[in-house]
XYZ file of C-alpha atoms in Angstrom:
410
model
C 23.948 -97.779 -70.756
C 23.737 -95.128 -73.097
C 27.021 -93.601 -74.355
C 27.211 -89.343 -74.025
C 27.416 -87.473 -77.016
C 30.509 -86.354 -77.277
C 31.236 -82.176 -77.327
C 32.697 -80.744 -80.272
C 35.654 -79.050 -79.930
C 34.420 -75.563 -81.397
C 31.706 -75.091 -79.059
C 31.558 -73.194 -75.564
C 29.343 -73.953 -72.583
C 26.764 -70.413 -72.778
C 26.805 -67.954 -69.982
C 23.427 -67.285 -68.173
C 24.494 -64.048 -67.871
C 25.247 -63.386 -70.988
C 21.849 -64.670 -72.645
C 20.130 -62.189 -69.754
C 22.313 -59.660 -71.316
C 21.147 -60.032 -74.881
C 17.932 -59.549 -73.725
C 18.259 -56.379 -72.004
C 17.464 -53.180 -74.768
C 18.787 -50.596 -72.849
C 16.827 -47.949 -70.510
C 13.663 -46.523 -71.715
C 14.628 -43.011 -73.230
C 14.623 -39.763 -70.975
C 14.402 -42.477 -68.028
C 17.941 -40.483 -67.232
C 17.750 -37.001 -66.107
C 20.914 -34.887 -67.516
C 23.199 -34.882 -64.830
C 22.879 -38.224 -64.178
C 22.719 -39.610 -67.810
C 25.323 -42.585 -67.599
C 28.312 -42.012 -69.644
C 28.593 -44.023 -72.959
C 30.333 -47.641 -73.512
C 33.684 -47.212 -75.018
C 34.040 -47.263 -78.851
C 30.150 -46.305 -78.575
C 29.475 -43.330 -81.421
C 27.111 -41.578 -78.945
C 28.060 -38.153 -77.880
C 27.708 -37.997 -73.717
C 25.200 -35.477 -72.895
C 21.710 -34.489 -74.764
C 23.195 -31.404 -76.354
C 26.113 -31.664 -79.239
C 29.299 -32.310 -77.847
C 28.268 -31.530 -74.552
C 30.371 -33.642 -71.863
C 28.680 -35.490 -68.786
C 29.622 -34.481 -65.473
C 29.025 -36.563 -62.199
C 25.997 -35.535 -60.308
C 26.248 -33.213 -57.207
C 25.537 -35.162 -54.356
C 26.356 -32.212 -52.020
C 23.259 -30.960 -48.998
C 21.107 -28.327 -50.875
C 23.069 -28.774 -54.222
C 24.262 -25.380 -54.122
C 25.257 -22.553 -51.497
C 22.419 -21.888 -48.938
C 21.162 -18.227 -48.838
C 20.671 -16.191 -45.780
C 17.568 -16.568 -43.644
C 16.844 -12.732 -45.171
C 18.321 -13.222 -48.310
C 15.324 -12.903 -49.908
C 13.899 -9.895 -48.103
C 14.014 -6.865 -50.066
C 16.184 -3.798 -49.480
C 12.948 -1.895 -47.571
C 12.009 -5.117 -45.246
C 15.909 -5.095 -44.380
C 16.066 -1.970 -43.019
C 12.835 -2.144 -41.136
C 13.851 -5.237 -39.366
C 17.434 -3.252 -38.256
C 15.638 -0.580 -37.167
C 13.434 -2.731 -34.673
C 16.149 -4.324 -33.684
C 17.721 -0.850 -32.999
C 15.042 0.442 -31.496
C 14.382 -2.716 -29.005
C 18.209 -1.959 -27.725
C 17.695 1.906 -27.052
C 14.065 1.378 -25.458
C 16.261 -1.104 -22.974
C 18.897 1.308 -22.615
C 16.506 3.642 -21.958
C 14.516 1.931 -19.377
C 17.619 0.432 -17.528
C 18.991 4.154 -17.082
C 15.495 5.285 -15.749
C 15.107 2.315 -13.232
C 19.022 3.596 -12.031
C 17.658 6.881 -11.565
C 14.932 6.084 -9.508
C 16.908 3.563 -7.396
C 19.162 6.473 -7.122
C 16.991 9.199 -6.064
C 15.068 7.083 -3.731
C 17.983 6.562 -1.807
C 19.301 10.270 -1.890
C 15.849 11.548 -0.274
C 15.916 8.252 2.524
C 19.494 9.961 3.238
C 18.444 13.653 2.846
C 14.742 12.954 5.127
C 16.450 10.669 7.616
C 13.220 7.770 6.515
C 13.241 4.389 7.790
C 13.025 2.587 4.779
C 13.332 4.395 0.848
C 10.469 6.120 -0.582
C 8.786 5.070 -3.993
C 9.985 6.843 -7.199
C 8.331 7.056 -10.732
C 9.627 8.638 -13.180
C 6.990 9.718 -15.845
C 7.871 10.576 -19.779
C 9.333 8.642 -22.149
C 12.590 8.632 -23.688
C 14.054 9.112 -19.992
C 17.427 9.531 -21.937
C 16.685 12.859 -23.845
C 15.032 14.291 -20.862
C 18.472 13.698 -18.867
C 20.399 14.966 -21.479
C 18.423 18.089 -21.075
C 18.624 18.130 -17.178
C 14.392 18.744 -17.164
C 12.087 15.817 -16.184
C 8.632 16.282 -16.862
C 7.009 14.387 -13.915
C 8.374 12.857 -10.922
C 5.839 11.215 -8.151
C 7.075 9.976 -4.443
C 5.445 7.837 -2.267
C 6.967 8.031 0.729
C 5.383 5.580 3.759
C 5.430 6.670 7.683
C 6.379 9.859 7.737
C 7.277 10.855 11.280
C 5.472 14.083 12.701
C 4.955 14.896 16.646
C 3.128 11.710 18.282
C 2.227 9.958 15.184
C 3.192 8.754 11.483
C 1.915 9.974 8.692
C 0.629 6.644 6.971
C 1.455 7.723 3.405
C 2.999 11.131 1.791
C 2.462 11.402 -2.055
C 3.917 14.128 -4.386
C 4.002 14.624 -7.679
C 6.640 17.225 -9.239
C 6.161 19.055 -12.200
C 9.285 20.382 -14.419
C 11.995 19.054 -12.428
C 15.346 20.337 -13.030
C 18.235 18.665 -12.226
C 21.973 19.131 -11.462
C 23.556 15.980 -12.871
C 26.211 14.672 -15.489
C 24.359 11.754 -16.463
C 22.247 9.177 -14.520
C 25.272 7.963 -12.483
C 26.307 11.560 -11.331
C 22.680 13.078 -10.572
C 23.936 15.811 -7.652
C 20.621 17.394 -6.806
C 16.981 18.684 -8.029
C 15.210 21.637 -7.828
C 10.878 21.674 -8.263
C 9.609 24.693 -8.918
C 6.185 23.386 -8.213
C 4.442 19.961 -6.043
C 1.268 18.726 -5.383
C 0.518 15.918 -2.898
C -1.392 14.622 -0.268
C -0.797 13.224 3.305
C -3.157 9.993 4.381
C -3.018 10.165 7.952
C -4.977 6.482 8.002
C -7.034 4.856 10.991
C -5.361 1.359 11.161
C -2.131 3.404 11.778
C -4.099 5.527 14.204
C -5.198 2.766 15.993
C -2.111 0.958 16.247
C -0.177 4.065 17.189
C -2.031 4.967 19.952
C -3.028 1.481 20.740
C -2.310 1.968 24.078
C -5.599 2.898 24.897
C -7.339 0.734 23.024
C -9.231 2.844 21.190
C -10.466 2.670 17.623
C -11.059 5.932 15.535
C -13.733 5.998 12.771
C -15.183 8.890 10.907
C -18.095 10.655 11.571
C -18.659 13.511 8.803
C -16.335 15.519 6.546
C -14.922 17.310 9.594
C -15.274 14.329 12.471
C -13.760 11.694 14.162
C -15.605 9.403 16.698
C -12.868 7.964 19.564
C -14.427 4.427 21.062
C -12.376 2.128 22.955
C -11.448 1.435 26.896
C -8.781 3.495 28.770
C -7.073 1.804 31.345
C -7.218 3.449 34.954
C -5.904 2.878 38.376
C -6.261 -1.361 37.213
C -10.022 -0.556 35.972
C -11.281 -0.792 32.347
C -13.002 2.375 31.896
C -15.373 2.711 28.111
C -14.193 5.825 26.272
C -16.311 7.659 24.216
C -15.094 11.188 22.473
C -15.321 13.431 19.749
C -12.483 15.392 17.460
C -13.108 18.107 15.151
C -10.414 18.385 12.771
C -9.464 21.038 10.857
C -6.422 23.160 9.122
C -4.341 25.115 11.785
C -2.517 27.534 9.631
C -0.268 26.755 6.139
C 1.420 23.680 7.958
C -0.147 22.002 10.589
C -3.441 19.739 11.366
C -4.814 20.442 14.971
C -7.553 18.639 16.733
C -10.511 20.220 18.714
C -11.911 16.671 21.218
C -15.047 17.328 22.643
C -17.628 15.103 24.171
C -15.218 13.443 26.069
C -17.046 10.341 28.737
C -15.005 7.524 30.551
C -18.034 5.140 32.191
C -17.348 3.484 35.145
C -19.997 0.585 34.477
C -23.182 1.826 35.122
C -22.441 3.129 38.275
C -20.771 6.453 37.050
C -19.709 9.171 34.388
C -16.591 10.919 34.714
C -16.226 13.567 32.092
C -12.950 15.781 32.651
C -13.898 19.606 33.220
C -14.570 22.434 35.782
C -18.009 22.668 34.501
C -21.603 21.787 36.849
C -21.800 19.291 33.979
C -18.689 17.566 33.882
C -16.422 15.474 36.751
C -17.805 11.997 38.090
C -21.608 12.002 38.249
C -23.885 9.323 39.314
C -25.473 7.475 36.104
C -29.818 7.448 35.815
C -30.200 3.758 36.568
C -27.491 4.001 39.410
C -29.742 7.145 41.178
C -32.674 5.236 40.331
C -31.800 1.859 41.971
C -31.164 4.246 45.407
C -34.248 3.931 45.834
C -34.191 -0.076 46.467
C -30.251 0.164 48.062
C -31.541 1.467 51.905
C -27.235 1.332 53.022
C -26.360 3.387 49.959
C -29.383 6.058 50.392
C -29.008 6.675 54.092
C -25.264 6.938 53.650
C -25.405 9.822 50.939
C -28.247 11.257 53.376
C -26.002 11.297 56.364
C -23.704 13.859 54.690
C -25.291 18.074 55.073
C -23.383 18.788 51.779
C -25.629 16.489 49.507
C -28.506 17.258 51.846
C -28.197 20.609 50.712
C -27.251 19.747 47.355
C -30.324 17.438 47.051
C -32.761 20.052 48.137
C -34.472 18.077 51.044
C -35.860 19.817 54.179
C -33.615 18.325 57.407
C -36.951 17.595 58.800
C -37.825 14.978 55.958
C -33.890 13.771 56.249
C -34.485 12.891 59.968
C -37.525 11.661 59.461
C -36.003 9.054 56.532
C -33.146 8.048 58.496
C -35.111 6.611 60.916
C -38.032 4.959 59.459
C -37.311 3.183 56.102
C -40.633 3.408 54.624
C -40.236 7.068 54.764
C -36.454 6.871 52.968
C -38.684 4.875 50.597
C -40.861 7.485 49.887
C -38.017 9.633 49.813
C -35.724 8.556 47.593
C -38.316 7.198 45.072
C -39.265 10.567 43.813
C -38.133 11.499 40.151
C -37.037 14.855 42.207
C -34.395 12.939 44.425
C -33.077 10.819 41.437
C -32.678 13.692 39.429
C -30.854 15.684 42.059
C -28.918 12.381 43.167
C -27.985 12.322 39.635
C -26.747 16.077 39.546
C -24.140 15.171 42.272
C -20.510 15.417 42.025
C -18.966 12.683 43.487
C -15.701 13.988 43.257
C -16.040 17.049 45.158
C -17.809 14.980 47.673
C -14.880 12.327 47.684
C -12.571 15.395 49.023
C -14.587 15.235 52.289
C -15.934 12.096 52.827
C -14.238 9.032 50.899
C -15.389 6.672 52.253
C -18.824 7.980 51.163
C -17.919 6.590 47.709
C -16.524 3.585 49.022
C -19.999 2.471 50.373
C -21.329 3.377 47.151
C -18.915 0.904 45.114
C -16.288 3.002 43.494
C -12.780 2.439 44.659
C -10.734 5.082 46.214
C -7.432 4.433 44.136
C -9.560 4.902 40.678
C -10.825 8.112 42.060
C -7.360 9.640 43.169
C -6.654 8.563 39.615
C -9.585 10.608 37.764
C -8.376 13.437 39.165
C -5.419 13.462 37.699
C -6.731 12.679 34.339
C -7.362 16.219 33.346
C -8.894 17.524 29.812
C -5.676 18.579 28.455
C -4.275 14.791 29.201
C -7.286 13.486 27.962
C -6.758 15.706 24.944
C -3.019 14.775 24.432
C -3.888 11.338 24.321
C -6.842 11.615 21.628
C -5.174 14.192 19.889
C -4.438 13.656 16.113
C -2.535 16.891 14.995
C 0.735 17.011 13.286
C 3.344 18.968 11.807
C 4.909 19.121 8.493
C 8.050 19.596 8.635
C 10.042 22.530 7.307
C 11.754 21.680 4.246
C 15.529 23.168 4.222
C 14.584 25.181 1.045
C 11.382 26.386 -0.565
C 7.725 25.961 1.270
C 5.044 23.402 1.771
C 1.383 24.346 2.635
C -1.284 22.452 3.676
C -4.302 23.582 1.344
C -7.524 21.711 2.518
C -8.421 18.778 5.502
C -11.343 16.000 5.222
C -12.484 12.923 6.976
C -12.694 10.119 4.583
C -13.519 6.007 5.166
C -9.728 5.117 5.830
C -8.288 8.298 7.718
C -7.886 11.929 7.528
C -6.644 13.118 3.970
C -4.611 16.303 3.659
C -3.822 18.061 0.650
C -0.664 19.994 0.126
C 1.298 22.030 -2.317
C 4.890 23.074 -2.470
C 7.000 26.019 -4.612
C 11.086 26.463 -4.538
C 11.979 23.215 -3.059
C 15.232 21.940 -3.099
C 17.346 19.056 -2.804
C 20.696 18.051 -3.198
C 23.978 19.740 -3.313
């Protein structure tokens, strides 16, 4: 066993630390920026900081290192005021706008109140600043739409305007009192949907037919029969105010049995059709009953002998009433006049009695009243509107107007 060596007394177990220490020459120079140089060991000769006698300060550890700038800090003077005045300008363009969308709200309601409408009109307000046009109680153009405008029978479908120069009586667009238009230009769209539906009744559609024309198709109820309508309106300017219609052509068909077309005239009241004169001449019952009354005798031109002779052979009715002369008279009859008489005559032909009693009654002038498509402006309290030209377009029956000196308000 071997013996240890014994430790002298002078000596000291090393440090690992130590000898990693000793080997250790320092950081590599400028590895240290300035402000974060470390400080020197104590009793070291070296000065703290690059510079002479310049003292080392503690880095700044703080967000940014120094004070953030504003976001337009760096702007210059010019840029600044450019971006204020956008900024001021984007408020007064909104202030602007809300007061004009007041104004309109506002005088849309005043002329619902002053025209007794169902429903407010449309307002637009043209020019722009709204503001300085106020503030000199003048607009420069003012347009109103104003839908279903009631006149006589029917509505107007659509009234449009537009105002030049308005001036106005107001403190403000809160406190506007009134307006006075020296001068307004519009139009009135009397349109055919609305026509249709209006006098729907009827059931009859109205289309145009020229610059001037209106075509009336439909069915007209009579006395529980169907009857097909056909009729004509001229329309055209009836003085500075008014639209009057001129219906002409007027033709209710029974089927093809008959024609009634109101009127005094040889040509008008209820008339046989061709094909229904024409088929007499197969329908023995129907021939020798019109031939059995002296009045259409006469009326058909036929010597009594002939007559007497037809009624009692058939062959010779035949021959009768299949002559282009007998259809053409037949055709010439009025069956109305001969209803007064004999009514039952018309019952064996195959009209009823009831829808006759009824034609009678439907004159031209109701006939008229019921196709009619006039109207009436009415008469504004102050100032005057005219009505300056009439025409038949696709959708309805335009109307051009103009007003001076109007007026409204207090």
């Amino acid at each position: 066993m071997r013996t240890p060596h014994p430790i002298p007394a002078h000596h000291h177990p090393r440090n690992p630390y130590e000898e990693l220490a000793a080997l250790d020459d320092g950081p590599p120079e400028g590895f240290f920026p300035d402000e974060v140089r470390p400080p020197p060991e104590p009793g070291s000769d070296q000065p703290r900081g690059d510079g002479p006698g310049s003292d080392w300060a503690p880095p700044n550890h703080r967000r940014g290192g120094r004070r953030r700038r504003g976001r337009f800090a760096g702007l210059p003077l010019a840029a600044k005021a450019v971006v204020g005045l956008a900024v001021l300008a984007a408020f007064l363009t909104l202030a602007d706008r809300w007061a004009l969308l007041y104004a309109e709200h506002k005088a849309a309601d005043t002329l619902k109140d002053h025209l007794g409408l169902a429903a407010a009109p449309e307002v637009e307000i043209d020019g722009f600043p709204f503001l300085t046009q106020l503030a000199d109680d003048r607009l420069d153009s003012v347009r109103v739409t104003v839908p279903d405008v009631a006149a006589d029978r029917i509505s107007l479908a659509e009234v449009s305007a537009t105002a030049k120069d308005v001036r106005l009586d107001a403190d403000g667009p809160t406190a506007v009192r009134g307006a006075r238009i020296p001068e307004l230009q519009g139009d009135v769209l009397l349109s055919f949907d609305d026509l249709n539906r209006e006098l729907g009744s009827s059931q009859v559609t109205f289309t145009g037919d020229g610059p001037d024309r209106v075509r009336a198709r439909g069915t007209l109820p009579v006395a529980g029969h169907d009857l097909l309508l056909r009729a004509d309106a001229r329309i055209r300017r009836n003085g500075d105010r008014a639209v009057s219609t001129q219906i002409g052509g007027m033709r209710l068909d029974i089927g093809d049995l008959a024609t009634y077309r109101p009127g005094a005239r040889a040509s008008e009241g209820l008339h046989l059709t061709p094909g229904a004169a024409a088929r007499l001449a197969h329908e023995t019952r129907k021939a020798k009953a019109l031939l059995s009354v002296p009045s259409v005798v006469r009326a058909l031109g036929v010597p009594d002998s002939a007559v007497r002779e037809a009624l009692r052979d058939d062959g010779r009715l035949a021959t009768l009433t299949g002559t282009p002369r007998f259809a053409h008279r037949a055709v010439r009859l009025n069956l109305i006049d001969l209803a007064a008489a004999h009514p039952e005559l018309l019952e064996r032909l195959g009209l009823d009695p009831a829808l006759l009693d009824a034609l009678t009654r439907l004159t031209r002038p109701v006939l008229t009243d019921r196709l009619s498509l006039g109207f009436r402006l009415p008469k504004p309290e102050q100032g005057e509107v005219r009505l300056r030209d009439v025409r038949v377009e696709e959708d309805g029956i335009r109307v051009r107007l103009s007003g001076t000196g109007l007026a409204f308000g207090r």
